[in-house]
Each structure stands twice: as C-alpha cells, then as structure tokens.
Coordinates of C-alpha atoms in Angstrom, one line a residue:
X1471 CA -36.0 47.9 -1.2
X1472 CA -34.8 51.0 -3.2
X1473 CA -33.0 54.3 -2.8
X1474 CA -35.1 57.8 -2.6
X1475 CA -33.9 61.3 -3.7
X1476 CA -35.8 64.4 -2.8
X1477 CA -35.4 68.1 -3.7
X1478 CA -38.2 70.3 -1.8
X1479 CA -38.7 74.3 -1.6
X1480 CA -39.1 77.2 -4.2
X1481 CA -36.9 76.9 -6.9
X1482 CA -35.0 79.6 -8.7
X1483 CA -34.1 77.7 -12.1
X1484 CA -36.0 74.7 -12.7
X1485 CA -33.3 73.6 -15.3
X1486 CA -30.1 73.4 -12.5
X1487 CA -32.7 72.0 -10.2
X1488 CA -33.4 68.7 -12.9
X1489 CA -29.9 68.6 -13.5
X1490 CA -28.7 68.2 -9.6
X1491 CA -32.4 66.1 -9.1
X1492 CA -30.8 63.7 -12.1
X1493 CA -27.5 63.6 -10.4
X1494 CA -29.2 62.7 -7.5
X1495 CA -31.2 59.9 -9.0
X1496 CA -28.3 58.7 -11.2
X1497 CA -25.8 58.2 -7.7
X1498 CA -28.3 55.6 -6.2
X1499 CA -28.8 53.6 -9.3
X1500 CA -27.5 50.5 -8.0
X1501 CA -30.5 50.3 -5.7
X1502 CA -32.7 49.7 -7.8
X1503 CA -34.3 48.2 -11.5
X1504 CA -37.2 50.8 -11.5
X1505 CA -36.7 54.5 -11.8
X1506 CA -39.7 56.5 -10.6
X1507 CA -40.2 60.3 -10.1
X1508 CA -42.7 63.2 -9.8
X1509 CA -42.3 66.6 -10.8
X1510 CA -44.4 69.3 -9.0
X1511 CA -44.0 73.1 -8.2
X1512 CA -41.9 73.3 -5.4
X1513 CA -40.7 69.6 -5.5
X1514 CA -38.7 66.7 -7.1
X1515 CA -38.8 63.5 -5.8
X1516 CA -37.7 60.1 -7.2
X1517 CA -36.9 56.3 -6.1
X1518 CA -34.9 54.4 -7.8
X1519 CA -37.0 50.8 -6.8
X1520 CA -36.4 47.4 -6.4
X1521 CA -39.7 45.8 -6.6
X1522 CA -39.8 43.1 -3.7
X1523 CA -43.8 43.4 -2.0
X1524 CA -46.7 43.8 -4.7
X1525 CA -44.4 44.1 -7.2
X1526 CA -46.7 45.8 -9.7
X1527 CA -48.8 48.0 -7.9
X1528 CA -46.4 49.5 -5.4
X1529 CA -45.6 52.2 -7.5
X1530 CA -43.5 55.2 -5.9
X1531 CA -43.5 58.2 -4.8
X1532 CA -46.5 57.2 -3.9
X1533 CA -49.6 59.9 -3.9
X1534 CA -51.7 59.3 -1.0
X1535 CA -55.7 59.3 -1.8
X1536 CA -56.4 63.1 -1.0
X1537 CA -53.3 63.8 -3.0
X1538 CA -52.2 65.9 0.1
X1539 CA -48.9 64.0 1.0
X1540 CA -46.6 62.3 -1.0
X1541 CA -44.5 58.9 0.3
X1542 CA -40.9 58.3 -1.0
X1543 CA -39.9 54.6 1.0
X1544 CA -36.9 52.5 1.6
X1545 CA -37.1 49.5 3.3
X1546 CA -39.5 46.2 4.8
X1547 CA -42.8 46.6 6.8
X1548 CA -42.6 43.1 8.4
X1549 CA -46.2 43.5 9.9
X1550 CA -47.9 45.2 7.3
X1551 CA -50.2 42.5 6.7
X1552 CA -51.5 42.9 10.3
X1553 CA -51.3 46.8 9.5
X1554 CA -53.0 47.0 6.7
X1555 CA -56.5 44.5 8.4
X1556 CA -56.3 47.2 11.2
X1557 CA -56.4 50.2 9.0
X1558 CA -59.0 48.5 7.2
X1559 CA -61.4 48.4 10.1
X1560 CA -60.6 51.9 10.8
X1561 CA -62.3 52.8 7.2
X1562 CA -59.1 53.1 5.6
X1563 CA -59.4 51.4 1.6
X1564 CA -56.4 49.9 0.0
X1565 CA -55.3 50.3 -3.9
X1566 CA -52.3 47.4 -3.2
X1567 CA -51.3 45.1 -0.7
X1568 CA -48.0 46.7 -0.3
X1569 CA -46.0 47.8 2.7
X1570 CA -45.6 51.5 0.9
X1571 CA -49.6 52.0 0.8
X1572 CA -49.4 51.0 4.4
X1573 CA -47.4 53.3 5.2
X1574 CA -49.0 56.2 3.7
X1575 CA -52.0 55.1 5.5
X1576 CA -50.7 54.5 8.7
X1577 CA -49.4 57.9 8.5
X1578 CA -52.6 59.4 7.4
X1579 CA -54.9 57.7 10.2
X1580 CA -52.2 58.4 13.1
X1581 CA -49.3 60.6 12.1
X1582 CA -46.0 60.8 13.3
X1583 CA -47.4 57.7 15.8
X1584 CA -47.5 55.4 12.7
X1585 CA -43.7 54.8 13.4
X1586 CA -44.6 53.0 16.9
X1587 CA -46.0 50.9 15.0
X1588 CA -43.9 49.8 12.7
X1589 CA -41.9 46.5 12.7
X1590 CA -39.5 46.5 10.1
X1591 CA -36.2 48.4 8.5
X1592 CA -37.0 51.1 7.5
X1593 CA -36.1 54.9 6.0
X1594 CA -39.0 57.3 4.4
X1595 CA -40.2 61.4 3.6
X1596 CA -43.4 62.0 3.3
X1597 CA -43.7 65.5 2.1
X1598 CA -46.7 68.1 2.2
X1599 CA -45.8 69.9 -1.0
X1600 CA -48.1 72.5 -0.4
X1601 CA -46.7 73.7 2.7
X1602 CA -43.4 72.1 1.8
X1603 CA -42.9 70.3 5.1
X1604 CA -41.2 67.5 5.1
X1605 CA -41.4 64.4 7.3
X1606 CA -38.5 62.3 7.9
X1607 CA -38.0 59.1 9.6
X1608 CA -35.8 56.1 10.2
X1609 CA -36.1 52.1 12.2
X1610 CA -34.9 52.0 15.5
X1611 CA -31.3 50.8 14.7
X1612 CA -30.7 52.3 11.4
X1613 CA -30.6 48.9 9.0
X1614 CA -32.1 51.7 6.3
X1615 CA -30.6 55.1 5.8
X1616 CA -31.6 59.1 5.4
X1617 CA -29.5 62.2 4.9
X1618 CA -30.6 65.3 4.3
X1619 CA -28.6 68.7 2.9
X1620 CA -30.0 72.2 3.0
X1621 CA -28.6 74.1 -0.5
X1622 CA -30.4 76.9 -2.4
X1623 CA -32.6 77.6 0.3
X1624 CA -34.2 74.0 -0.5
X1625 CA -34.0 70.7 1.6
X1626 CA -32.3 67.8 -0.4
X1627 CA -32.8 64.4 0.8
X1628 CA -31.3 60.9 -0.3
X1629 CA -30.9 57.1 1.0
X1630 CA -27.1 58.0 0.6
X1631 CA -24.2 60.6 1.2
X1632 CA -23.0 60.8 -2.1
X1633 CA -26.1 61.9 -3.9
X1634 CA -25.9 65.2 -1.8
X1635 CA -22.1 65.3 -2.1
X1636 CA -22.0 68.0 -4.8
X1637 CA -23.8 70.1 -3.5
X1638 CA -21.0 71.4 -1.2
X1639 CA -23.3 71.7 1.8
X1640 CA -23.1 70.1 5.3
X1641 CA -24.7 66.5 5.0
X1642 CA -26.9 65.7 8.2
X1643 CA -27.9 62.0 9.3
X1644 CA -31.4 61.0 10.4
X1645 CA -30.3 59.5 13.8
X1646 CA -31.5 56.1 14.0
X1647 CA -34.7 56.0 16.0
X1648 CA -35.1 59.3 14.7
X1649 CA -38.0 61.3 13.2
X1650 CA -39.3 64.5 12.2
X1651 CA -39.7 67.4 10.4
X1652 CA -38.0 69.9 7.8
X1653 CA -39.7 73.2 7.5
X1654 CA -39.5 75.8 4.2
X1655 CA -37.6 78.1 6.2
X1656 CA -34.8 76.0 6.7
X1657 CA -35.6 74.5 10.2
X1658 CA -34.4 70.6 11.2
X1659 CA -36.3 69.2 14.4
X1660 CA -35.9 65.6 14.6
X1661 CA -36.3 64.1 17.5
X1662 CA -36.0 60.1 18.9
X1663 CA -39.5 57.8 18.4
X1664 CA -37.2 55.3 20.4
X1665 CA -34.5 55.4 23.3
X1666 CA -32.4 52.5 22.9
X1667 CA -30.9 53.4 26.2
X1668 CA -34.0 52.3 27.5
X1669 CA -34.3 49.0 25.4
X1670 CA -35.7 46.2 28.2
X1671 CA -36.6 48.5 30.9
X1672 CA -39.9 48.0 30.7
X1673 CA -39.5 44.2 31.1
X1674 CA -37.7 42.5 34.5
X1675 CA -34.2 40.7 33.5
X1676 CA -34.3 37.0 32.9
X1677 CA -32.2 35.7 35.4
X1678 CA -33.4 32.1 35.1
X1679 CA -30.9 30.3 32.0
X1680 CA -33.8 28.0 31.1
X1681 CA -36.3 31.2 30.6
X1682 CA -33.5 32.9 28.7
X1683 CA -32.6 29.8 26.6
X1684 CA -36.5 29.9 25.2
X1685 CA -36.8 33.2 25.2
X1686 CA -33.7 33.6 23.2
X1687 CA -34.8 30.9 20.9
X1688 CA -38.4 32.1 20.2
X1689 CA -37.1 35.9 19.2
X1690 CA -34.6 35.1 17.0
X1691 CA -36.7 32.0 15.4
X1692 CA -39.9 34.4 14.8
X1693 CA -37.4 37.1 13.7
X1694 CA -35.6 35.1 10.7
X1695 CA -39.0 33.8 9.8
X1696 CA -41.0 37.1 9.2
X1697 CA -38.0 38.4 6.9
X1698 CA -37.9 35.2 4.5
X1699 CA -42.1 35.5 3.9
X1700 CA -41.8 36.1 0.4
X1701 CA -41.9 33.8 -2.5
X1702 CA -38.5 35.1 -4.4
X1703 CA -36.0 33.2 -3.6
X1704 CA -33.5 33.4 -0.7
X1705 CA -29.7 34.2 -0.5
X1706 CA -28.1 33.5 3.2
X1707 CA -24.6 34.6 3.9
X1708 CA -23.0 31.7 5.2
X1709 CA -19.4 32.0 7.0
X1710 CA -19.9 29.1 8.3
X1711 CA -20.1 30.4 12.2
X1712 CA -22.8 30.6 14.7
X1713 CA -25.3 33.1 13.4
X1714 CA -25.1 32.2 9.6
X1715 CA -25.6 29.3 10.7
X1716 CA -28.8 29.6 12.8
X1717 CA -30.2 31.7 9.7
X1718 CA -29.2 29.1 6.7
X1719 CA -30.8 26.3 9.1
X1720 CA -34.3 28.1 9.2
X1721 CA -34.4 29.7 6.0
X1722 CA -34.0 26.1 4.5
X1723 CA -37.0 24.6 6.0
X1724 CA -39.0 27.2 4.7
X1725 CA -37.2 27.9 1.8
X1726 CA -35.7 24.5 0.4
X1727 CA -34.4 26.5 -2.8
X1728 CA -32.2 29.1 -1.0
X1729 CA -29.0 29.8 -1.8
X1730 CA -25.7 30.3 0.4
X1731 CA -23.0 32.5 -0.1
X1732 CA -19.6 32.2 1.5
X1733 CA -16.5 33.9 0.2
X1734 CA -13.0 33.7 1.4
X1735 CA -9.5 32.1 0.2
X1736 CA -8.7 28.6 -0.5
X1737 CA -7.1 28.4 2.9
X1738 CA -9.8 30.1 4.5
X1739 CA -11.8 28.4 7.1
X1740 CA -14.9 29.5 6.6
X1741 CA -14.8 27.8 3.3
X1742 CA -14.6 25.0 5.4
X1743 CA -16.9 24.9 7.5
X1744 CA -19.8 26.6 5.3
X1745 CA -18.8 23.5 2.3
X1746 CA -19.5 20.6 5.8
X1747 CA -22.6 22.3 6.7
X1748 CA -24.4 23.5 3.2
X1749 CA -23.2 19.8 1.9
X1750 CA -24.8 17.9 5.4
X1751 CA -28.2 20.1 4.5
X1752 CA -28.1 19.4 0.8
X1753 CA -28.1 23.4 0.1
X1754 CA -26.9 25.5 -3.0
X1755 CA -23.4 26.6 -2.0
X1756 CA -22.2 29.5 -4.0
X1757 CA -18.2 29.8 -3.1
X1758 CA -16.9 33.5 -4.3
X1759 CA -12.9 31.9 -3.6
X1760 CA -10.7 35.3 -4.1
X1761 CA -6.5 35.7 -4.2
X1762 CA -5.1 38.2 -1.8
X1763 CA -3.7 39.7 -4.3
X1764 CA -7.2 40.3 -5.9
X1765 CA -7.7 43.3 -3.9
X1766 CA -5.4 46.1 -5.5
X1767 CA -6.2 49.8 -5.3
X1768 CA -9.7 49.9 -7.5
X1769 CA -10.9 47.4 -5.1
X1770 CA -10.3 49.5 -2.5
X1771 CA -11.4 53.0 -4.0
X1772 CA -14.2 50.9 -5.0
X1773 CA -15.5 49.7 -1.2
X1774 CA -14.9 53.6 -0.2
X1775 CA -16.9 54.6 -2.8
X1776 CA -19.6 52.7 -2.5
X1777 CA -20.0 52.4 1.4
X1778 CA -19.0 56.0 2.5
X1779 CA -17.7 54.3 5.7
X1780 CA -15.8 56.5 8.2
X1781 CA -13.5 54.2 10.2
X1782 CA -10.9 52.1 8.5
X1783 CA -11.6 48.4 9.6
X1784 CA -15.4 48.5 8.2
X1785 CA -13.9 49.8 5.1
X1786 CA -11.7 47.0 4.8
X1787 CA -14.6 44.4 5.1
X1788 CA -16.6 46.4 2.9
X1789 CA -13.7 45.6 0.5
X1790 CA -14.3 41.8 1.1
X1791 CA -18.6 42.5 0.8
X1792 CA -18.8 44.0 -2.0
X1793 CA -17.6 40.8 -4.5
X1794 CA -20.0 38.9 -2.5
X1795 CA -22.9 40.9 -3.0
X1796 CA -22.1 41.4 -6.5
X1797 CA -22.3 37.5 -7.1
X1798 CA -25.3 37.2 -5.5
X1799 CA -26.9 39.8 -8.1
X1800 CA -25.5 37.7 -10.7
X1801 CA -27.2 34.5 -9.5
X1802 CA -30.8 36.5 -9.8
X1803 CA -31.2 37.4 -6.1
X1804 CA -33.0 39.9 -4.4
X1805 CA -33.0 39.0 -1.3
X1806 CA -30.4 38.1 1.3
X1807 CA -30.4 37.8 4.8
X1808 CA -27.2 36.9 7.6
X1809 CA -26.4 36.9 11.0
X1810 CA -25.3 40.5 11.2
X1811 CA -26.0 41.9 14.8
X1812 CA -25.3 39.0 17.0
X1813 CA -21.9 39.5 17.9
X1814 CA -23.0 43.4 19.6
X1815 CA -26.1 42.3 21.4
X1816 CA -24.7 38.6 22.7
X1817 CA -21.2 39.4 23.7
X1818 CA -19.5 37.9 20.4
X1819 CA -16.3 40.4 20.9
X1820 CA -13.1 39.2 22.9
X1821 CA -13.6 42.6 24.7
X1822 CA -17.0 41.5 26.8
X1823 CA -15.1 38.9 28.6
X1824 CA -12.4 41.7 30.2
X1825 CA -14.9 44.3 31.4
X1826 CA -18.0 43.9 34.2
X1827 CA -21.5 43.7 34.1
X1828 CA -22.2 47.4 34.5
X1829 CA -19.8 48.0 31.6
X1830 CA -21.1 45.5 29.1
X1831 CA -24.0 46.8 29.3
X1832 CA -23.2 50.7 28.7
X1833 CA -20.6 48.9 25.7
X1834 CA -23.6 47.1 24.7
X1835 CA -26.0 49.6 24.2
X1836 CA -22.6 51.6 22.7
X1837 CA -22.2 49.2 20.0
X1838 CA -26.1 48.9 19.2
X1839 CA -26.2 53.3 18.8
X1840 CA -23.1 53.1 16.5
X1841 CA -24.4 50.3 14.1
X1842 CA -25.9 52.5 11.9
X1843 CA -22.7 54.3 10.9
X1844 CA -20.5 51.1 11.0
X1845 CA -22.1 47.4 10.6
X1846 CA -25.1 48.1 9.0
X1847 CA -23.9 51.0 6.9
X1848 CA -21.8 48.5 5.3
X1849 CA -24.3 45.9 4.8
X1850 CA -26.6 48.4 3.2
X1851 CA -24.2 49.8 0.7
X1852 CA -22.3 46.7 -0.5
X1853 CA -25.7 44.9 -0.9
X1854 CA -27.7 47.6 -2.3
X1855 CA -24.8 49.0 -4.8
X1856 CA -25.3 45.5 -6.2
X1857 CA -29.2 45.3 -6.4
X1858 CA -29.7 42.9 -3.4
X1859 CA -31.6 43.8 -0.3
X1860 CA -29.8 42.4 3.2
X1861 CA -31.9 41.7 6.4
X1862 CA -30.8 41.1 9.1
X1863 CA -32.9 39.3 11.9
X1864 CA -30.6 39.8 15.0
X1865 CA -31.1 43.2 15.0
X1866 CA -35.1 42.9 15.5
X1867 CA -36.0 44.9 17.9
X1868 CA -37.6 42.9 19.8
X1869 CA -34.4 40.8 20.0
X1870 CA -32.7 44.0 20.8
X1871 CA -34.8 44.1 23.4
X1872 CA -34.5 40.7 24.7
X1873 CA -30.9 40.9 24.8
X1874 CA -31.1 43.9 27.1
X1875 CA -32.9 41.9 29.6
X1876 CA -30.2 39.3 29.4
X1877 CA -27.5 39.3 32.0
X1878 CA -24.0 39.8 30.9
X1879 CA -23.0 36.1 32.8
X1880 CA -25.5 34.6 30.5
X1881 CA -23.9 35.8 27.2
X1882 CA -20.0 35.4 28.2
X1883 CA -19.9 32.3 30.5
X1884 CA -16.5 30.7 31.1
X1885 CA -14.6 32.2 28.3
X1886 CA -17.5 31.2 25.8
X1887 CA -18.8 34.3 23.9
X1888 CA -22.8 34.3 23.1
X1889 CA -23.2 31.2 24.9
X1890 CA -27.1 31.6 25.6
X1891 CA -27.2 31.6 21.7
X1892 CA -25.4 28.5 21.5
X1893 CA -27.2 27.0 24.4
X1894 CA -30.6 28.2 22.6
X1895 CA -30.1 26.3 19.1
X1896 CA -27.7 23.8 20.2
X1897 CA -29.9 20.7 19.7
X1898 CA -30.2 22.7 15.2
X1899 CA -26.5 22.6 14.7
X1900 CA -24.0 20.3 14.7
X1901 CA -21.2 20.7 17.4
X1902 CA -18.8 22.2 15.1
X1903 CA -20.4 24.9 14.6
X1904 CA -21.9 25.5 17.9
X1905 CA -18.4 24.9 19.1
X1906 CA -16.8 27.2 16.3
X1907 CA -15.4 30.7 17.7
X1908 CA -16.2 34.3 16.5
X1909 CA -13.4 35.6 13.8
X1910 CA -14.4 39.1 12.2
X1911 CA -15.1 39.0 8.7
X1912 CA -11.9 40.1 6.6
X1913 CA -9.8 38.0 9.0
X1914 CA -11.9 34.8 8.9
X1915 CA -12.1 35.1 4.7
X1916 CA -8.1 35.7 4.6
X1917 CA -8.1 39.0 2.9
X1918 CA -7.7 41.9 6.1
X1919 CA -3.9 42.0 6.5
X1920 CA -3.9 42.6 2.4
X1921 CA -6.4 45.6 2.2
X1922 CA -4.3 46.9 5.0
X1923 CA -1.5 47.9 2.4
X1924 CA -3.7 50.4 1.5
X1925 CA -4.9 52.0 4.7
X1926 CA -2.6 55.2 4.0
X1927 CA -4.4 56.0 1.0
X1928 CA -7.8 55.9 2.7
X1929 CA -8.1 59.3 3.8
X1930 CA -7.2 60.9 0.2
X1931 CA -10.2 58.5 -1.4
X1932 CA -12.5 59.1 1.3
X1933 CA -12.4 63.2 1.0
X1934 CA -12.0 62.7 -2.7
X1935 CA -15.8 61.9 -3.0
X1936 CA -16.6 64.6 -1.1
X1937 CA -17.5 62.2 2.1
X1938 CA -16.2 64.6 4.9
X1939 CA -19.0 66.8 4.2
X1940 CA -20.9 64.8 6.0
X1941 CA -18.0 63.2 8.7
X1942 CA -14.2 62.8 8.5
X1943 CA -12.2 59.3 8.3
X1944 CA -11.3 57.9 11.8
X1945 CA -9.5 55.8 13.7
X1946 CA -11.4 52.9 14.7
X1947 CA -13.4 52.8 17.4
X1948 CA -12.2 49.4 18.8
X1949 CA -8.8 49.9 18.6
X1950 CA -9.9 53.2 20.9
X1951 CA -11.6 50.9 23.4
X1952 CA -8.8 48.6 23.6
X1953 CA -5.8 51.1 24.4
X1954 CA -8.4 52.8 27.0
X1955 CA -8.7 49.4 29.0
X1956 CA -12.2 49.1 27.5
X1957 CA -13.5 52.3 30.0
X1958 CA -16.2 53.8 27.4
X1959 CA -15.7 57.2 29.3
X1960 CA -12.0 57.2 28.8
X1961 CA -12.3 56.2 24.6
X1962 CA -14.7 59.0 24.0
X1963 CA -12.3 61.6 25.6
X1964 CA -9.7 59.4 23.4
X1965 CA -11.3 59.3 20.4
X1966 CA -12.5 63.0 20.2
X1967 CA -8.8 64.3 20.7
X1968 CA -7.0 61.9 18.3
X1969 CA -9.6 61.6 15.7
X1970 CA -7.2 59.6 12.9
X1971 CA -3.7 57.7 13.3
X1972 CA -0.9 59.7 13.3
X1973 CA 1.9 59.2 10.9
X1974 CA 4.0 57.4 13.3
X1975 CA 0.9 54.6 13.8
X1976 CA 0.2 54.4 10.0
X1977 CA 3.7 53.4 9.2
X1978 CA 4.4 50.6 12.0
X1979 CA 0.8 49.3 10.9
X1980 CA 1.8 49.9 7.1
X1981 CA 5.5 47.6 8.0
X1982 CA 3.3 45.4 9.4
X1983 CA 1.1 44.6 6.7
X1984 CA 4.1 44.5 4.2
X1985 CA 5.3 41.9 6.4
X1986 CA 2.6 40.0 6.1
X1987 CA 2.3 40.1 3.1
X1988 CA 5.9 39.4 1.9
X1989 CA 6.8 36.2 4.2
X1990 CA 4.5 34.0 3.0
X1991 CA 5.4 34.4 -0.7
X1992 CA 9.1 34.7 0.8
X1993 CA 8.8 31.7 2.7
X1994 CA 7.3 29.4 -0.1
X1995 CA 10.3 30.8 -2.4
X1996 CA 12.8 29.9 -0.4
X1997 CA 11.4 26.5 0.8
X1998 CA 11.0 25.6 -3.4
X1999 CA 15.0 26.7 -3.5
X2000 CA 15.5 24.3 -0.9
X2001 CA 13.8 21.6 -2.1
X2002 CA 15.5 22.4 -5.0
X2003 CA 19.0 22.0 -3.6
X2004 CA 18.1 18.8 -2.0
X2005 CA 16.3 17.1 -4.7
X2006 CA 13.3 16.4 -2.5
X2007 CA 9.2 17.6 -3.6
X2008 CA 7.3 20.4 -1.8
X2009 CA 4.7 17.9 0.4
X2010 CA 1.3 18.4 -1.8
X2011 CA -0.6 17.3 0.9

C-alpha cells in the first residue's frame, strides 16, 4: 500500500532534521503516487501512499479523533469491513471506510490487542507525540516491512533499509510477528503477538487425506478471494506452475478482466505453459520475453539496490522480478497477487523428500520464520519499487496454520512434492499443470546461470549502499542445508562460522557460470561452421 518514514524525539536543528526526514521520504518513492507528511515538535512523519482502499479519504499519517496518537500504515486489513461494524457497535464513529481508520480505531478501543485481530499484511507506528512513544508492529510472517535506527538521540523509522542507511547507525528489524514499543530514552522492547512455532497446536492434525483435501481447498480458495475484493483491476503472476495457477484460475471468475504476467526467455518453459493455460481461459497474457544477455551489471546493481537482499540466490531472482514488476506498472496496475509461499508450507523443495517427518517440520517452520528476510523481502521490494502492491494468499495465516496440521506424508507422497495441493484443485486445472514440477524462479525463466557471472561483485554493491548496517551478504541458506545433510542443527553451526563463500567457492562457481554461458553461443558457432563446410541448413524447426 505505501512506504512510511518516521523521525521521533527532541530535535537539536530542525533544518538537518528536514533534510534527513526528506531523504527519508525521497528513498521510498517508488512506493507510492501520494506524498503525505506532518510536521510537529518532537516529530516528522510521512508516507509516501498508494491509494488502493477509500482512495480519497484515507489520508495518512492519519490523526486519530482525540488527536492523541498518530497512525503511519503499510499494508491490507483483509477483514476490516467486519472490523470496522464491530467497532461501530462498540461506539466507535468512522470519518472513511478505510482499513487505516480501522486501524487507528482498533488500536484506540483495545491497544496493543488490536493486532490479534488483524487479518491482513501488514506494517505500522502509531506514535504518542507527546510522550514520544512509539508503537511498532508487523503481520505474522512479515509480507510488510519495519526497521527502525536510533541516531541523534531520536528513533528513525522506515518501510525500508535504505532510508536509514545514512544515518550511519545500526538498522534493527521488527521481527515478524513482532510488536511493541520505542521509548524517548532510547529503549526497544518488542516482543512476539504470535509464535509461529506454535502455528496448529491448538488444532489436532488432519490425518484423514479426504479432510485434508477440503480443508486445504477451502483455505486457500477463501484466502485468494479476500485479497482480489477490490474493483481495480488484477495482475496474477503466472509461471505457468501449480500455485500461479490455482490463483490465475480464481482471480478470473471473479475478475474476468485480470491480467497475467509471465516473463522468461523464448526457450523458457514457463512461457509455455502460462501461453496453453491463459489462451484455454481466454485471459490477457502479458509476456515480458528477456535475452540472457539482457542482465549486465546495472541490472544487477539495480535488483541489490532495490531489494536490500542478504543472501545471493534471492538476489538473483530479484534480478529477474524487477523487469516484471516494472511492466506491470506500465500496464496501469496496482495490484498483483501470485503463488508465493506454497513451496515452504507444502513441501515444494526437492529437500522435503530426503529428511523425516520430525525434520520437515522444524525445516518447515524454519523456512516460514526466514521468509521475511528472503521470499517476501523480495516480493515487496521489486513490486513496490515499481508502484505495484503483491499479495500473496498462501501465506494466510490461516493457511499457515492449516499446513502445520498437515502431516509431512500428505505434502510429499511418492516423490510428488505438494501433492495434497494438487490432489485439492485437481478437478480446476488441467493435468499439465497439476502434473507440472516445481523449478525456482530464475532457473524456470532461463536467466540464473547468467546473473551468476556477477555473484563476485555482490558483496562490494551490497556494502556500497550502506546495507550491512543492518546485516552482511551471505551464503545461502539452502546451499547450507544441503552440504549439512539437511540436519537444521548442523546448518546453523555451518552457517554462523562460514558466513559468505570463500574465494576458492566463488571462483569454481564463477568457471561454472562462464561455462554456461560460453557453450551454448560456442556450440551454435561451431554447428553454423559446420553446416557451413557441408553445405547443409541449421534445422529451423
């Protein structure tokens, strides 16, 4: 929805504080069309807004009625309708029917509760300028994000890392599932409003397939559904796979004007199988086809830039994202939603089908706490640095929580990853795509072992924007896993004493990808000498 800056506590000169507050505000542009601010003693606080819910009237930073708090707000209240009838009864009155007033109010009526009862992606501050406390918190999985800086003897806070980047100070992370408070003398206490360890405890498993098959089903159905209500039009990512899939197929029967959006090279399958599917549902099919050799160095400073990623693979897709996203702003959209998530909670990784029950689970539950710094960080800056809001339905929680209930058996089942999710919509799709298995996203699209070239210059980029403030580069996490045997005990211990590839690593992987990227041309050189020679034609076929 938009990007929020925040500069709270006494200030000392009022003129470096509106110059670092304008910095601030000028680094998250791409999140928005609206610029909005306030200016009050003690505080500065601006979103840069892309109007989405009551477009008009939900005006930011929003003042609540006794003027005692104010509300800065990134993100979706998917129940806010609901929300907002409750508060109603409770005496509350309404100026909008946006999410951001319900917010504010739900905060006002029950305090740091309001976030239980929140459905949604979400990141906000409400701050108390009086007092100057400051309330921070973030969804359960961390789709939306919050840092926060302490410089000056003043809190700074910001949707991303690189709008507290200059100010030379440590940049914390609101933990997903987090919330809390900042205090004028300098004091953090955040604390988690969830424990995703604890995600589908309160439930029994579903041991019964049929049960699970429904279950599965109904979450994920009632989960796309509540993130297309809106009457802008719809992007879907389509790669032509499983999840994309599943979403394009709702979104279209309630939104028959939606969009899809599949990039990749000519060769590239997805191209493939997203062209048989949007043509057989008689959807809009925007094709972003891109040359390996389209991603050179400013690509690539580009994706760092943008996605302040910290391990080298998600950099590398962001690479391949961020021309996606970036068409998608150009067709007019606003909104765009994709099956993000699936693969963590339903076993869509090779690596689920070599470990046990006991240990998909604790990987499971792994993958979901690290999404907020990998996945989803991604998705949020490659969409949002082009104007576009992504939401993702698999990562519901309540289909978080439905996949914890879900034995392991049920999501790898005789070499088959996520085969309850297949099982669940088999009788949408057609059978090559319910049949279709999982590539990762710069592989499937052609463009990975390309980017690669430029892994060595990652970690020069990456401090270049001032990034390790915050966290250094590191190796990633799955290649970790992998040479540990997939023991999640033994790739922590791993991964915290070999933090980044050494030079020996970085130059078999950098022959590697000069390999691959010199046969093909090679190859198709020396066949046209041949052909050549023998008088024949290259087969056009």
């Amino acid at each position: 929805m938009c990007g929020i800056a925040l500069i709270v506590g006494e200030t000392r000169d009022h003129t470096s504080d509106l110059a670092v507050f304008g910095q601030m505000m000028e680094t998250i542009a791409a999140r928005g069309t609206v610029s909005e601010s306030v200016s009050r003693p003690g505080l500065l606080a601006g979103t840069r807004r892309l109007p989405i819910v009551d477009r008009e009237r939900a005006v930011q930073p929003w003042i609540f009625d006794d003027g005692r708090w104010l509300l800065c707000y990134n993100g979706e209240i998917y129940n806010y309708r609901p929300l907002l009838a409750e508060l109603g009864a409770l005496g509350r009155t309404f100026r909008s029917e946006s999410d951001t007033e319900v917010i504010a109010e739900a905060f006002s009526e029950w305090g740091e509760h309001a976030v239980d009862r929140l459905r949604g992606e979400y990141a906000f501050a409400a701050v108390e300028p009086a007092s100057g406390r400051t309330y921070l918190a973030r969804d359960a999985i961390g789709v939306k994000p919050l840092y926060f800086a302490r410089a000056n003897d003043q809190w700074h806070v910001a949707s991303e890392i690189k709008a507290l980047a200059g100010l030379g100070a440590t940049v914390f992370e609101v933990e997903p599932g987090h919330h809390g408070w900042l205090t004028p003398d300098g004091k953090s206490d955040l604390t988690p409003h969830v424990d995703l360890a604890r995600l589908g405890h309160s439930a029994p498993p579903i041991v019964d397939v049929h049960e699970a098959t429904a279950a599965v089903r109904a979450a994920i159905s009632d989960a796309i559904s509540v993130r297309i209500d809106s009457d802008l039009t719809i992007g879907v990512i389509l790669s032509g796979g499983l999840d994309s899939s599943i979403v394009l197929k709702h979104v279209v029967d309630q939104h028959p004007d939606c969009v899809a959006f599949t990039i990749g090279t000519a060769q590239s399958e997805d191209l493939a199988y997203a062209r048989r599917l949007t043509t057989e549902l008689g959807v809009r099919h925007e094709v972003i086809e891109i040359k390996p050799r389209s991603i050179r160095y400013p690509q690539i400073r580009e994706a760092i830039e943008a996605s302040e990623l910290t391990e080298y693979g998600d950099i590398i897709n962001a690479a391949v994202s961020i021309p996606l996203f970036r068409r998608i702003h150009e067709c007019g959209i606003k909104i765009a939603i994709g099956g993000d998530g699936s693969d963590e909670l339903f076993g869509g990784y090779p690596m689920y089908a070599n470990i046990d029950s006991e240990q998909q689970h604790r990987l499971f539950l792994h993958k979901i706490a690290n999404l907020g710094r990998t996945e989803l960080q991604r998705v949020d800056r490659t969409s949002m640095s082009n104007g576009v809001e992504m939401r993702v339905p698999f990562l519901d929680p309540a289909v978080v929580e439905l996949a914890m209930r879900i034995p392991g058996a049920f999501k790898v089942r005789d070499g088959v990853e996520k085969w309850i999710v297949r099982q669940a919509f088999r009788d949408d799709l057609p059978d090559y795509v319910i049949s279709r298995p999982k590539h990762g996203l710069s592989y499937s699209t052609g463009l990975h072992d390309r980017a690669r070239l430029f892994k060595p210059l990652f970690p020069r980029v990456y401090r270049s924007f001032g990034y390790d403030l915050h966290a250094p580069l590191r190796r990633d996490f799955d290649t970790v896993l992998s040479s540990a045997g997939y023991d999640l005990d033994r790739a922590a211990t791993r991964e915290h004493a070999l933090r980044d590839y050494s030079p020996v690593e970085r130059a078999k992987d950098f022959a590697g990808a000069v390999r691959w990227n010199v046969q093909p041309p090679l190859e198709r050189l020396l066949s046209g000498a041949r052909n050549t020679l023998t008088g024949s034609r290259p087969d056009r076929a």
